[in-house]
GROMACS .gro file of C-alpha atoms in nm:
model
  355
    1UNK     CA    1  18.668  -6.713   7.739
    2UNK     CA    2  18.921  -6.513   7.588
    3UNK     CA    3  18.707  -6.235   7.702
    4UNK     CA    4  18.723  -6.318   8.075
    5UNK     CA    5  19.095  -6.432   8.037
    6UNK     CA    6  19.216  -6.050   7.911
    7UNK     CA    7  19.064  -5.939   8.236
    8UNK     CA    8  19.275  -6.160   8.406
    9UNK     CA    9  19.593  -6.065   8.203
   10UNK     CA   10  19.489  -5.677   8.311
   11UNK     CA   11  19.544  -5.774   8.660
   12UNK     CA   12  19.857  -5.987   8.598
   13UNK     CA   13  20.019  -5.688   8.442
   14UNK     CA   14  19.908  -5.423   8.684
   15UNK     CA   15  20.065  -5.642   8.924
   16UNK     CA   16  20.441  -5.499   9.110
   17UNK     CA   17  20.632  -5.527   9.390
   18UNK     CA   18  20.693  -5.185   9.350
   19UNK     CA   19  20.345  -5.083   9.433
   20UNK     CA   20  20.024  -5.183   9.594
   21UNK     CA   21  19.759  -5.327   9.399
   22UNK     CA   22  19.390  -5.395   9.512
   23UNK     CA   23  19.178  -5.592   9.220
   24UNK     CA   24  18.787  -5.534   9.223
   25UNK     CA   25  18.633  -5.771   8.977
   26UNK     CA   26  18.314  -5.712   8.858
   27UNK     CA   27  18.039  -5.892   8.613
   28UNK     CA   28  17.799  -5.670   8.435
   29UNK     CA   29  17.812  -5.298   8.470
   30UNK     CA   30  17.475  -5.120   8.480
   31UNK     CA   31  17.568  -4.737   8.346
   32UNK     CA   32  17.547  -4.524   8.050
   33UNK     CA   33  17.865  -4.609   7.823
   34UNK     CA   34  17.908  -4.982   7.992
   35UNK     CA   35  17.911  -5.252   7.644
   36UNK     CA   36  17.693  -5.478   7.804
   37UNK     CA   37  17.444  -5.190   7.906
   38UNK     CA   38  17.420  -5.019   7.604
   39UNK     CA   39  17.379  -5.390   7.403
   40UNK     CA   40  17.108  -5.443   7.624
   41UNK     CA   41  16.942  -5.106   7.585
   42UNK     CA   42  16.962  -5.164   7.187
   43UNK     CA   43  16.811  -5.521   7.230
   44UNK     CA   44  16.513  -5.393   7.461
   45UNK     CA   45  16.443  -5.058   7.278
   46UNK     CA   46  16.434  -5.190   6.914
   47UNK     CA   47  16.281  -5.551   6.947
   48UNK     CA   48  15.931  -5.608   7.117
   49UNK     CA   49  15.935  -5.950   7.058
   50UNK     CA   50  16.254  -6.176   7.039
   51UNK     CA   51  16.386  -6.499   6.944
   52UNK     CA   52  16.722  -6.534   7.120
   53UNK     CA   53  16.984  -6.741   7.181
   54UNK     CA   54  17.023  -6.984   7.514
   55UNK     CA   55  17.259  -6.790   7.676
   56UNK     CA   56  17.010  -6.535   7.790
   57UNK     CA   57  16.954  -6.767   8.048
   58UNK     CA   58  17.283  -6.763   8.195
   59UNK     CA   59  17.344  -6.615   8.542
   60UNK     CA   60  17.511  -6.302   8.626
   61UNK     CA   61  17.497  -6.087   8.895
   62UNK     CA   62  17.507  -5.673   8.778
   63UNK     CA   63  17.623  -5.371   8.958
   64UNK     CA   64  17.557  -5.020   8.894
   65UNK     CA   65  17.810  -4.825   8.820
   66UNK     CA   66  17.778  -4.579   9.106
   67UNK     CA   67  17.857  -4.870   9.330
   68UNK     CA   68  18.164  -4.968   9.158
   69UNK     CA   69  18.252  -4.580   9.191
   70UNK     CA   70  18.192  -4.606   9.554
   71UNK     CA   71  18.409  -4.918   9.587
   72UNK     CA   72  18.726  -4.792   9.387
   73UNK     CA   73  18.669  -4.413   9.629
   74UNK     CA   74  18.643  -4.576   9.938
   75UNK     CA   75  18.920  -4.787   9.881
   76UNK     CA   76  19.181  -4.561   9.823
   77UNK     CA   77  19.473  -4.576  10.136
   78UNK     CA   78  19.326  -4.872  10.258
   79UNK     CA   79  19.627  -5.046  10.362
   80UNK     CA   80  19.452  -5.372  10.465
   81UNK     CA   81  19.324  -5.407  10.084
   82UNK     CA   82  19.660  -5.379   9.939
   83UNK     CA   83  19.776  -5.679   9.720
   84UNK     CA   84  19.420  -5.841   9.741
   85UNK     CA   85  19.162  -5.926   9.537
   86UNK     CA   86  18.789  -5.917   9.571
   87UNK     CA   87  18.464  -5.966   9.358
   88UNK     CA   88  18.197  -5.685   9.400
   89UNK     CA   89  17.872  -5.717   9.272
   90UNK     CA   90  17.515  -5.668   9.326
   91UNK     CA   91  17.238  -5.852   9.550
   92UNK     CA   92  17.029  -6.034   9.262
   93UNK     CA   93  17.150  -6.343   9.067
   94UNK     CA   94  16.981  -6.280   8.754
   95UNK     CA   95  16.991  -6.420   8.392
   96UNK     CA   96  17.032  -6.226   8.082
   97UNK     CA   97  16.680  -6.274   7.965
   98UNK     CA   98  16.557  -6.140   8.335
   99UNK     CA   99  16.757  -5.812   8.316
  100UNK     CA  100  16.654  -5.763   7.967
  101UNK     CA  101  16.253  -5.763   8.058
  102UNK     CA  102  16.362  -5.588   8.439
  103UNK     CA  103  16.531  -5.334   8.177
  104UNK     CA  104  16.199  -5.331   7.953
  105UNK     CA  105  15.975  -5.255   8.268
  106UNK     CA  106  16.185  -4.933   8.356
  107UNK     CA  107  16.141  -4.841   8.051
  108UNK     CA  108  15.811  -4.884   7.993
  109UNK     CA  109  15.788  -5.109   7.731
  110UNK     CA  110  15.650  -5.453   7.697
  111UNK     CA  111  15.868  -5.722   7.561
  112UNK     CA  112  15.852  -6.066   7.450
  113UNK     CA  113  16.155  -6.294   7.467
  114UNK     CA  114  16.167  -6.676   7.375
  115UNK     CA  115  16.506  -6.864   7.373
  116UNK     CA  116  16.619  -7.123   7.147
  117UNK     CA  117  16.897  -7.377   7.174
  118UNK     CA  118  16.970  -7.413   6.811
  119UNK     CA  119  17.223  -7.084   6.794
  120UNK     CA  120  17.568  -7.165   6.810
  121UNK     CA  121  17.810  -6.871   6.933
  122UNK     CA  122  17.886  -6.770   6.593
  123UNK     CA  123  17.527  -6.715   6.477
  124UNK     CA  124  17.455  -6.532   6.809
  125UNK     CA  125  17.765  -6.302   6.765
  126UNK     CA  126  17.608  -6.230   6.442
  127UNK     CA  127  17.262  -6.169   6.567
  128UNK     CA  128  17.406  -5.887   6.814
  129UNK     CA  129  17.605  -5.775   6.540
  130UNK     CA  130  17.318  -5.704   6.314
  131UNK     CA  131  17.054  -5.603   6.585
  132UNK     CA  132  17.289  -5.369   6.809
  133UNK     CA  133  17.516  -5.087   6.721
  134UNK     CA  134  17.831  -5.302   6.866
  135UNK     CA  135  18.139  -5.442   6.650
  136UNK     CA  136  18.129  -5.813   6.556
  137UNK     CA  137  18.476  -5.829   6.707
  138UNK     CA  138  18.298  -5.705   7.072
  139UNK     CA  139  17.978  -5.905   7.011
  140UNK     CA  140  18.192  -6.191   6.956
  141UNK     CA  141  18.394  -6.182   7.243
  142UNK     CA  142  18.089  -6.059   7.468
  143UNK     CA  143  17.899  -6.367   7.321
  144UNK     CA  144  18.196  -6.644   7.428
  145UNK     CA  145  18.164  -6.488   7.804
  146UNK     CA  146  17.809  -6.444   7.830
  147UNK     CA  147  17.751  -6.849   7.809
  148UNK     CA  148  17.960  -6.880   8.107
  149UNK     CA  149  17.786  -6.806   8.491
  150UNK     CA  150  17.958  -6.510   8.697
  151UNK     CA  151  17.852  -6.533   9.066
  152UNK     CA  152  18.066  -6.336   9.284
  153UNK     CA  153  18.259  -6.451   9.550
  154UNK     CA  154  18.151  -6.328   9.913
  155UNK     CA  155  18.371  -6.155  10.116
  156UNK     CA  156  18.353  -5.868  10.397
  157UNK     CA  157  18.454  -5.602  10.103
  158UNK     CA  158  18.100  -5.434  10.144
  159UNK     CA  159  18.092  -5.426  10.531
  160UNK     CA  160  18.479  -5.293  10.530
  161UNK     CA  161  18.392  -5.012  10.263
  162UNK     CA  162  18.047  -4.895  10.344
  163UNK     CA  163  17.891  -4.988  10.040
  164UNK     CA  164  17.571  -5.153   9.987
  165UNK     CA  165  17.513  -5.210   9.646
  166UNK     CA  166  17.167  -5.154   9.523
  167UNK     CA  167  16.952  -5.359   9.312
  168UNK     CA  168  16.956  -5.420   8.954
  169UNK     CA  169  16.616  -5.216   8.859
  170UNK     CA  170  16.724  -4.933   9.063
  171UNK     CA  171  17.065  -4.934   8.897
  172UNK     CA  172  16.868  -4.917   8.572
  173UNK     CA  173  16.662  -4.604   8.682
  174UNK     CA  174  16.945  -4.425   8.811
  175UNK     CA  175  17.142  -4.487   8.491
  176UNK     CA  176  16.815  -4.328   8.284
  177UNK     CA  177  16.781  -4.019   8.507
  178UNK     CA  178  17.166  -3.954   8.417
  179UNK     CA  179  17.114  -3.985   8.068
  180UNK     CA  180  16.811  -3.823   8.063
  181UNK     CA  181  16.915  -3.504   8.233
  182UNK     CA  182  17.213  -3.524   7.977
  183UNK     CA  183  17.485  -3.493   8.277
  184UNK     CA  184  17.691  -3.801   8.153
  185UNK     CA  185  17.849  -3.497   7.883
  186UNK     CA  186  17.820  -3.217   8.117
  187UNK     CA  187  17.943  -3.385   8.440
  188UNK     CA  188  18.262  -3.486   8.226
  189UNK     CA  189  18.297  -3.123   8.116
  190UNK     CA  190  18.255  -2.962   8.471
  191UNK     CA  191  18.509  -3.214   8.615
  192UNK     CA  192  18.769  -3.166   8.342
  193UNK     CA  193  18.714  -2.783   8.380
  194UNK     CA  194  18.703  -2.751   8.765
  195UNK     CA  195  19.029  -2.980   8.800
  196UNK     CA  196  19.240  -2.758   8.525
  197UNK     CA  197  19.270  -3.101   8.348
  198UNK     CA  198  19.254  -3.088   7.948
  199UNK     CA  199  19.117  -2.738   7.991
  200UNK     CA  200  19.230  -2.660   7.623
  201UNK     CA  201  19.126  -2.999   7.495
  202UNK     CA  202  18.770  -3.055   7.654
  203UNK     CA  203  18.610  -2.967   7.338
  204UNK     CA  204  18.713  -3.303   7.166
  205UNK     CA  205  18.635  -3.542   7.457
  206UNK     CA  206  18.240  -3.395   7.501
  207UNK     CA  207  18.063  -3.622   7.209
  208UNK     CA  208  17.713  -3.739   7.190
  209UNK     CA  209  17.653  -4.113   7.208
  210UNK     CA  210  17.706  -4.341   6.919
  211UNK     CA  211  17.574  -4.689   7.005
  212UNK     CA  212  17.224  -4.726   6.871
  213UNK     CA  213  17.174  -4.402   6.703
  214UNK     CA  214  17.062  -4.268   6.375
  215UNK     CA  215  17.300  -3.953   6.219
  216UNK     CA  216  17.235  -3.696   5.954
  217UNK     CA  217  17.589  -3.579   5.860
  218UNK     CA  218  17.689  -3.249   5.666
  219UNK     CA  219  18.000  -3.127   5.610
  220UNK     CA  220  18.129  -2.779   5.444
  221UNK     CA  221  18.422  -2.568   5.336
  222UNK     CA  222  18.433  -2.286   5.554
  223UNK     CA  223  18.502  -1.955   5.368
  224UNK     CA  224  18.491  -1.704   5.639
  225UNK     CA  225  18.557  -1.876   6.008
  226UNK     CA  226  18.453  -1.555   6.208
  227UNK     CA  227  18.108  -1.498   6.020
  228UNK     CA  228  18.057  -1.895   6.005
  229UNK     CA  229  18.106  -1.882   6.403
  230UNK     CA  230  17.898  -1.583   6.471
  231UNK     CA  231  17.636  -1.722   6.276
  232UNK     CA  232  17.608  -2.041   6.450
  233UNK     CA  233  17.607  -1.851   6.788
  234UNK     CA  234  17.342  -1.653   6.674
  235UNK     CA  235  17.065  -1.951   6.527
  236UNK     CA  236  16.779  -1.969   6.660
  237UNK     CA  237  16.505  -1.725   6.846
  238UNK     CA  238  16.395  -1.470   6.652
  239UNK     CA  239  16.703  -1.528   6.413
  240UNK     CA  240  16.550  -1.870   6.315
  241UNK     CA  241  16.720  -2.140   6.205
  242UNK     CA  242  16.809  -2.033   5.833
  243UNK     CA  243  16.641  -2.235   5.610
  244UNK     CA  244  16.298  -2.421   5.622
  245UNK     CA  245  16.181  -2.193   5.888
  246UNK     CA  246  15.807  -2.259   5.864
  247UNK     CA  247  15.882  -2.636   5.884
  248UNK     CA  248  16.081  -2.529   6.220
  249UNK     CA  249  15.784  -2.324   6.314
  250UNK     CA  250  15.539  -2.650   6.246
  251UNK     CA  251  15.754  -2.890   6.444
  252UNK     CA  252  15.721  -2.642   6.747
  253UNK     CA  253  15.331  -2.615   6.698
  254UNK     CA  254  15.338  -3.017   6.710
  255UNK     CA  255  15.567  -3.003   7.029
  256UNK     CA  256  15.329  -2.764   7.201
  257UNK     CA  257  15.030  -2.954   7.058
  258UNK     CA  258  15.222  -3.258   7.286
  259UNK     CA  259  15.312  -3.046   7.586
  260UNK     CA  260  15.612  -2.936   7.470
  261UNK     CA  261  15.781  -2.600   7.522
  262UNK     CA  262  15.768  -2.553   7.152
  263UNK     CA  263  15.951  -2.272   6.989
  264UNK     CA  264  15.809  -1.999   7.262
  265UNK     CA  265  16.125  -2.000   7.490
  266UNK     CA  266  16.351  -1.818   7.209
  267UNK     CA  267  16.734  -1.754   7.325
  268UNK     CA  268  16.870  -1.563   7.636
  269UNK     CA  269  17.095  -1.332   7.393
  270UNK     CA  270  17.059  -1.260   7.025
  271UNK     CA  271  17.441  -1.334   6.976
  272UNK     CA  272  17.552  -1.517   7.285
  273UNK     CA  273  17.493  -1.871   7.360
  274UNK     CA  274  17.626  -2.023   7.702
  275UNK     CA  275  17.593  -2.365   7.841
  276UNK     CA  276  17.267  -2.457   8.035
  277UNK     CA  277  17.119  -2.154   7.824
  278UNK     CA  278  16.769  -2.269   7.670
  279UNK     CA  279  16.744  -2.233   7.287
  280UNK     CA  280  16.387  -2.305   7.166
  281UNK     CA  281  16.307  -2.617   7.223
  282UNK     CA  282  16.682  -2.703   7.237
  283UNK     CA  283  16.932  -2.680   7.552
  284UNK     CA  284  17.267  -2.545   7.497
  285UNK     CA  285  17.517  -2.861   7.682
  286UNK     CA  286  17.836  -2.726   7.529
  287UNK     CA  287  17.919  -2.390   7.384
  288UNK     CA  288  18.312  -2.296   7.344
  289UNK     CA  289  18.346  -1.993   7.055
  290UNK     CA  290  18.696  -2.005   7.104
  291UNK     CA  291  18.726  -2.399   7.011
  292UNK     CA  292  18.422  -2.360   6.719
  293UNK     CA  293  18.195  -2.591   6.916
  294UNK     CA  294  17.829  -2.624   6.954
  295UNK     CA  295  17.634  -2.899   7.125
  296UNK     CA  296  17.292  -2.889   7.149
  297UNK     CA  297  17.039  -3.139   7.330
  298UNK     CA  298  16.670  -3.188   7.240
  299UNK     CA  299  16.422  -3.100   7.484
  300UNK     CA  300  16.099  -3.104   7.242
  301UNK     CA  301  15.861  -3.439   7.255
  302UNK     CA  302  16.041  -3.730   7.101
  303UNK     CA  303  16.035  -4.130   7.119
  304UNK     CA  304  16.395  -4.102   7.198
  305UNK     CA  305  16.677  -3.888   7.243
  306UNK     CA  306  16.830  -3.603   7.016
  307UNK     CA  307  17.149  -3.405   6.964
  308UNK     CA  308  17.281  -3.116   6.676
  309UNK     CA  309  17.603  -3.024   6.706
  310UNK     CA  310  17.816  -2.806   6.494
  311UNK     CA  311  18.230  -2.790   6.487
  312UNK     CA  312  18.442  -2.598   6.290
  313UNK     CA  313  18.778  -2.836   6.246
  314UNK     CA  314  19.108  -2.741   5.971
  315UNK     CA  315  18.839  -2.505   5.798
  316UNK     CA  316  18.520  -2.774   5.763
  317UNK     CA  317  18.220  -2.708   5.937
  318UNK     CA  318  18.090  -3.050   6.061
  319UNK     CA  319  17.687  -3.041   6.132
  320UNK     CA  320  17.569  -3.311   6.267
  321UNK     CA  321  17.196  -3.441   6.404
  322UNK     CA  322  17.210  -3.752   6.631
  323UNK     CA  323  16.851  -3.939   6.724
  324UNK     CA  324  16.860  -4.240   6.958
  325UNK     CA  325  16.515  -4.416   6.906
  326UNK     CA  326  16.337  -4.530   7.199
  327UNK     CA  327  16.160  -4.881   7.079
  328UNK     CA  328  15.992  -4.916   6.712
  329UNK     CA  329  15.814  -4.569   6.712
  330UNK     CA  330  16.134  -4.390   6.745
  331UNK     CA  331  16.273  -4.567   6.460
  332UNK     CA  332  15.952  -4.530   6.260
  333UNK     CA  333  15.944  -4.143   6.342
  334UNK     CA  334  16.335  -4.121   6.240
  335UNK     CA  335  16.248  -4.288   5.907
  336UNK     CA  336  15.904  -4.068   5.873
  337UNK     CA  337  16.133  -3.741   5.883
  338UNK     CA  338  16.416  -3.855   5.726
  339UNK     CA  339  16.347  -3.679   5.381
  340UNK     CA  340  16.277  -3.333   5.578
  341UNK     CA  341  16.579  -3.362   5.768
  342UNK     CA  342  16.796  -3.362   5.415
  343UNK     CA  343  16.612  -3.087   5.314
  344UNK     CA  344  16.652  -2.883   5.647
  345UNK     CA  345  16.969  -2.978   5.789
  346UNK     CA  346  17.161  -2.941   5.391
  347UNK     CA  347  16.990  -2.601   5.386
  348UNK     CA  348  17.101  -2.473   5.673
  349UNK     CA  349  17.462  -2.562   5.685
  350UNK     CA  350  17.479  -2.405   5.306
  351UNK     CA  351  17.297  -2.055   5.489
  352UNK     CA  352  17.555  -2.091   5.772
  353UNK     CA  353  17.864  -2.062   5.582
  354UNK     CA  354  17.722  -1.784   5.319
  355UNK     CA  355  17.936  -1.460   5.365
   0.00000   0.00000   0.00000
């Protein structure tokens, strides 16, 4: 397929007589941010019943992103690997259907999948495009490659580098440990700051997920930048959320009723926010007053994951509420609260920019 051929072209492009090249070739990489992983996640969490194309019976050997990183880091400086190519893969040969069902089991979801032989590659591409959050171009490329079995060629690379790849289910479980702790965003931040790289640009790279997400987006022209930033940094706790306070309180009571923290945690300081701070039923993921960006992660009881972001760029305040639903319940929840979101978030951003 063109997708797989492009990988080979990358290898050919990187090859040089001036430096040593070691190539590791993998099929499906299991980890947040991987296109295949995000598509599988979309399918499993959105569809209780799937009528799917026959390529779901194609076999492959998925590998966890942690194992990929182990291969890469352990290979550095190993002269015996120079100018060589190795396949890296997990211990199991699975069909895409088996991967979807195991993924569902890890997520605690019951899913039924029926494969049919009548879907052409073009129809399959449209199916992925409409059901998931991927682009049609990527969907088309993936469909063409998913019809081809990718079984790794065995070698001694595992023993040479001391890597014992985990099974698919374990890789999925660990991926969600990272996601639920929201450490994907924070680990990128920590690595940049600790190394000194991109110190002044990190705010541009810390962003919430986009695959399979609903968003409530608002923007307003900022009249007084300092005043607006101070209001953002004072939000929550005794200061409230500036608009629809009674609705925020009701949401807090509902959260407590279902075993959550509600609004009782408040905030550490009335005017300061630091990374890691609790803020009512949110957690501060990123707070940089100089760069005028605040990112919060929801710790309330939800059928999914949620983020709330404030940032000022070129005199414009951007306020974005993002929700990634888990299953049908998550999608129904979003549609149910959308009218309230429109009311509350519109009022909130208007109050924030007031002088």
